[in-house]
mmCIF file of C-alpha atoms in Angstrom:
data_model
loop_
_atom_site.group_PDB
_atom_site.id
_atom_site.type_symbol
_atom_site.label_atom_id
_atom_site.label_comp_id
_atom_site.label_asym_id
_atom_site.label_seq_id
_atom_site.Cartn_x
_atom_site.Cartn_y
_atom_site.Cartn_z
ATOM 1 C CA MET A 1 0.000 0.000 0.000
ATOM 2 C CA ALA A 2 1.094 3.629 0.200
ATOM 3 C CA LEU A 3 -0.124 7.017 1.306
ATOM 4 C CA ASN A 4 -3.279 8.710 0.087
ATOM 5 C CA ILE A 5 -3.141 12.408 -0.760
ATOM 6 C CA VAL A 6 -6.419 14.341 -0.679
ATOM 7 C CA LEU A 7 -6.653 17.798 -2.224
ATOM 8 C CA VAL A 8 -9.847 19.592 -1.236
ATOM 9 C CA GLU A 9 -10.874 22.028 -3.972
ATOM 10 C CA PRO A 10 -7.404 22.759 -5.370
ATOM 11 C CA GLU A 11 -7.304 25.976 -7.372
ATOM 12 C CA ILE A 12 -3.967 26.154 -9.185
ATOM 13 C CA PRO A 13 -3.235 23.638 -11.963
ATOM 14 C CA GLN A 14 0.544 23.856 -11.589
ATOM 15 C CA ASN A 15 0.280 22.867 -7.913
ATOM 16 C CA ALA A 16 -1.962 19.913 -8.722
ATOM 17 C CA GLY A 17 0.418 18.846 -11.485
ATOM 18 C CA ASN A 18 3.421 19.023 -9.161
ATOM 19 C CA ILE A 19 1.506 17.036 -6.538
ATOM 20 C CA ALA A 20 0.544 14.433 -9.136
ATOM 21 C CA ARG A 21 4.237 14.077 -9.974
ATOM 22 C CA THR A 22 5.063 13.644 -6.262
ATOM 23 C CA CYS A 23 2.387 10.950 -6.081
ATOM 24 C CA ALA A 24 3.855 9.236 -9.141
ATOM 25 C CA VAL A 25 7.402 9.050 -7.786
ATOM 26 C CA THR A 26 6.282 7.924 -4.317
ATOM 27 C CA GLY A 27 3.499 5.500 -5.234
ATOM 28 C CA SER A 28 0.926 7.619 -3.408
ATOM 29 C CA LYS A 29 -2.708 7.721 -4.531
ATOM 30 C CA LEU A 30 -4.214 11.118 -5.386
ATOM 31 C CA HIS A 31 -7.785 12.008 -4.417
ATOM 32 C CA LEU A 32 -9.162 15.250 -5.880
ATOM 33 C CA VAL A 33 -12.250 16.849 -4.325
ATOM 34 C CA ARG A 34 -14.350 19.085 -6.558
ATOM 35 C CA PRO A 35 -14.839 21.813 -7.450
ATOM 36 C CA LEU A 36 -11.430 22.070 -9.059
ATOM 37 C CA GLY A 37 -10.111 25.495 -10.016
ATOM 38 C CA PHE A 38 -9.058 24.130 -13.405
ATOM 39 C CA GLU A 39 -9.977 21.573 -16.038
ATOM 40 C CA VAL A 40 -8.161 18.229 -15.909
ATOM 41 C CA THR A 41 -7.130 18.891 -19.507
ATOM 42 C CA ASP A 42 -5.392 22.167 -18.530
ATOM 43 C CA LYS A 43 -2.007 22.474 -20.254
ATOM 44 C CA HIS A 44 -0.390 23.875 -17.076
ATOM 45 C CA LEU A 45 -1.608 20.873 -15.078
ATOM 46 C CA LYS A 46 -0.300 18.457 -17.678
ATOM 47 C CA ARG A 47 3.016 20.266 -18.047
ATOM 48 C CA ALA A 48 3.661 20.372 -14.290
ATOM 49 C CA GLY A 49 3.057 16.610 -14.102
ATOM 50 C CA LEU A 50 5.404 16.040 -17.063
ATOM 51 C CA ASP A 51 5.297 12.526 -18.469
ATOM 52 C CA TYR A 52 4.425 10.923 -15.109
ATOM 53 C CA TRP A 53 0.642 10.857 -15.551
ATOM 54 C CA HIS A 54 0.484 7.148 -16.380
ATOM 55 C CA PHE A 55 2.064 6.447 -12.966
ATOM 56 C CA VAL A 56 -0.613 8.350 -11.009
ATOM 57 C CA ASP A 57 -3.697 6.688 -9.549
ATOM 58 C CA ILE A 58 -6.298 9.493 -9.350
ATOM 59 C CA SER A 59 -9.858 9.425 -8.035
ATOM 60 C CA TYR A 60 -12.368 12.288 -8.106
ATOM 61 C CA TYR A 61 -15.039 13.148 -5.530
ATOM 62 C CA ASP A 62 -17.775 15.743 -5.211
ATOM 63 C CA SER A 63 -17.111 16.541 -1.530
ATOM 64 C CA ILE A 64 -14.761 15.838 1.347
ATOM 65 C CA GLU A 65 -17.697 14.113 3.037
ATOM 66 C CA GLU A 66 -17.775 11.608 0.173
ATOM 67 C CA VAL A 67 -14.106 10.781 0.780
ATOM 68 C CA MET A 68 -14.637 10.543 4.541
ATOM 69 C CA ASP A 69 -17.726 8.335 4.180
ATOM 70 C CA LYS A 70 -15.774 5.957 1.973
ATOM 71 C CA PHE A 71 -12.442 5.760 3.830
ATOM 72 C CA TYR A 72 -12.436 7.383 7.286
ATOM 73 C CA ASN A 73 -12.123 4.953 10.203
ATOM 74 C CA GLY A 74 -11.396 7.420 13.012
ATOM 75 C CA LYS A 75 -7.613 7.044 12.956
ATOM 76 C CA ASN A 76 -6.408 7.155 9.353
ATOM 77 C CA PHE A 77 -6.778 10.806 8.303
ATOM 78 C CA TRP A 78 -4.391 13.714 8.960
ATOM 79 C CA PHE A 79 -5.597 17.221 8.214
ATOM 80 C CA PHE A 80 -2.822 19.693 7.405
ATOM 81 C CA SER A 81 -3.485 23.226 8.618
ATOM 82 C CA THR A 82 -1.547 26.252 9.801
ATOM 83 C CA LYS A 83 -4.018 26.330 12.721
ATOM 84 C CA ALA A 84 -3.042 22.934 14.179
ATOM 85 C CA LYS A 85 -0.980 22.430 17.337
ATOM 86 C CA LYS A 86 0.755 19.148 16.448
ATOM 87 C CA ILE A 87 3.813 19.332 14.204
ATOM 88 C CA HIS A 88 3.879 16.989 11.204
ATOM 89 C CA SER A 89 6.932 15.135 12.514
ATOM 90 C CA GLU A 90 5.202 14.422 15.857
ATOM 91 C CA ILE A 91 2.290 12.452 14.431
ATOM 92 C CA GLN A 92 2.491 8.757 13.594
ATOM 93 C CA ILE A 93 1.591 8.194 9.973
ATOM 94 C CA LYS A 94 0.609 4.656 9.078
ATOM 95 C CA ASP A 95 0.625 2.807 5.788
ATOM 96 C CA GLY A 96 -2.500 3.746 3.848
ATOM 97 C CA ASP A 97 -3.201 6.931 5.824
ATOM 98 C CA PHE A 98 -4.840 9.933 4.178
ATOM 99 C CA LEU A 99 -3.030 13.279 4.205
ATOM 100 C CA VAL A 100 -5.626 15.980 3.580
ATOM 101 C CA PHE A 101 -4.812 19.468 2.260
ATOM 102 C CA GLY A 102 -7.099 22.407 1.574
ATOM 103 C CA LYS A 103 -7.312 24.908 -1.237
ATOM 104 C CA GLU A 104 -4.534 27.415 -1.755
ATOM 105 C CA THR A 105 -6.497 30.517 -0.737
ATOM 106 C CA LYS A 106 -8.389 29.248 2.332
ATOM 107 C CA GLY A 107 -7.050 25.894 3.474
ATOM 108 C CA LEU A 108 -9.467 23.343 4.875
ATOM 109 C CA PRO A 109 -12.957 24.314 6.097
ATOM 110 C CA GLU A 110 -13.038 25.492 9.736
ATOM 111 C CA SER A 111 -15.880 23.075 10.521
ATOM 112 C CA LEU A 112 -13.763 20.119 9.367
ATOM 113 C CA LEU A 113 -10.765 21.274 11.427
ATOM 114 C CA GLU A 114 -12.904 21.781 14.538
ATOM 115 C CA LYS A 115 -14.500 18.342 14.217
ATOM 116 C CA HIS A 116 -11.114 16.620 13.749
ATOM 117 C CA TYR A 117 -8.853 18.875 15.812
ATOM 118 C CA ASP A 118 -6.830 15.997 17.304
ATOM 119 C CA GLU A 119 -6.100 14.759 13.792
ATOM 120 C CA CYS A 120 -4.793 18.116 12.570
ATOM 121 C CA THR A 121 -1.117 18.751 11.984
ATOM 122 C CA ARG A 122 1.034 21.657 10.868
ATOM 123 C CA ILE A 123 4.351 22.282 9.181
ATOM 124 C CA PRO A 124 6.489 24.701 11.222
ATOM 125 C CA MET A 125 7.127 28.127 9.684
ATOM 126 C CA MET A 126 8.430 31.531 10.650
ATOM 127 C CA ASN A 127 6.045 33.868 12.465
ATOM 128 C CA ASP A 128 4.244 36.415 10.306
ATOM 129 C CA THR A 129 4.181 34.097 7.285
ATOM 130 C CA ARG A 130 0.942 32.603 5.985
ATOM 131 C CA SER A 131 1.829 29.227 4.531
ATOM 132 C CA LEU A 132 3.995 27.193 2.242
ATOM 133 C CA ASN A 133 2.989 26.598 -1.351
ATOM 134 C CA LEU A 134 0.474 23.733 -1.511
ATOM 135 C CA SER A 135 2.681 21.449 -3.595
ATOM 136 C CA ASN A 136 5.593 22.020 -1.189
ATOM 137 C CA SER A 137 3.374 21.272 1.810
ATOM 138 C CA VAL A 138 2.175 18.032 0.252
ATOM 139 C CA CYS A 139 5.757 17.028 -0.497
ATOM 140 C CA VAL A 140 6.814 17.704 3.114
ATOM 141 C CA GLY A 141 3.892 15.635 4.418
ATOM 142 C CA VAL A 142 4.391 12.754 2.000
ATOM 143 C CA TYR A 143 8.095 12.407 2.641
ATOM 144 C CA GLU A 144 7.654 12.624 6.418
ATOM 145 C CA GLY A 145 5.119 9.810 6.175
ATOM 146 C CA LEU A 146 7.363 7.755 3.933
ATOM 147 C CA ARG A 147 10.345 8.356 6.237
ATOM 148 C CA GLN A 148 8.318 7.019 9.156
ATOM 149 C CA LEU A 149 7.348 3.972 7.093
ATOM 150 C CA GLY A 150 10.940 3.279 6.005
ATOM 151 C CA TYR A 151 10.439 4.447 2.399
ATOM 152 C CA PRO A 152 8.506 1.351 1.282
ATOM 153 C CA ASN A 153 9.043 0.349 -2.359
ATOM 154 C CA LEU A 154 11.306 3.354 -2.979
ATOM 155 C CA GLN A 155 14.878 3.331 -4.133
ATOM 156 C CA THR A 156 16.917 4.593 -1.193
ATOM 157 C CA GLU A 157 20.423 3.987 -2.512
ATOM 158 C CA GLY A 158 21.901 5.619 -5.558
ATOM 159 C CA GLU A 159 25.052 5.484 -7.573
ATOM 160 C CA ILE A 160 27.442 8.288 -8.313
ATOM 161 C CA PRO A 161 27.407 8.780 -12.073
ATOM 162 C CA LYS A 162 30.621 7.653 -13.772
ATOM 163 C CA ARG A 163 32.507 10.199 -15.792
#
């Protein structure tokens, strides 16, 4: 198995494309919650994902509630928010967990964060800054989860190129 990445109403095609590429190289599944701020045929989306699209397992949903109804078991979702108390490296991510990220301009809905406060996590940042770019935040979350899991199915040793 791997990690599941949920984007709730993503707005910027380049971010979604970069995230799709991260999913491709890590074996993570991508879940996109509508409405999307772009068409899935958008050239910027496709370009950001390069030629990795055939490696990405993508599912589409009409609401976060649809995703939760289908997969939530009370201990397998992590909601990333600048408003959370727990730091992303303090939580224990398990194989198959869902890492949930909100839209670029507003993040996740307040009602969702309030209902699942103990399952919320944040990425540390300097004071007086709003947030990281969405694709960077997803990458931080995915690689922290994979680090905790021992980088399953990923190449962890490389070779120095010969000259």
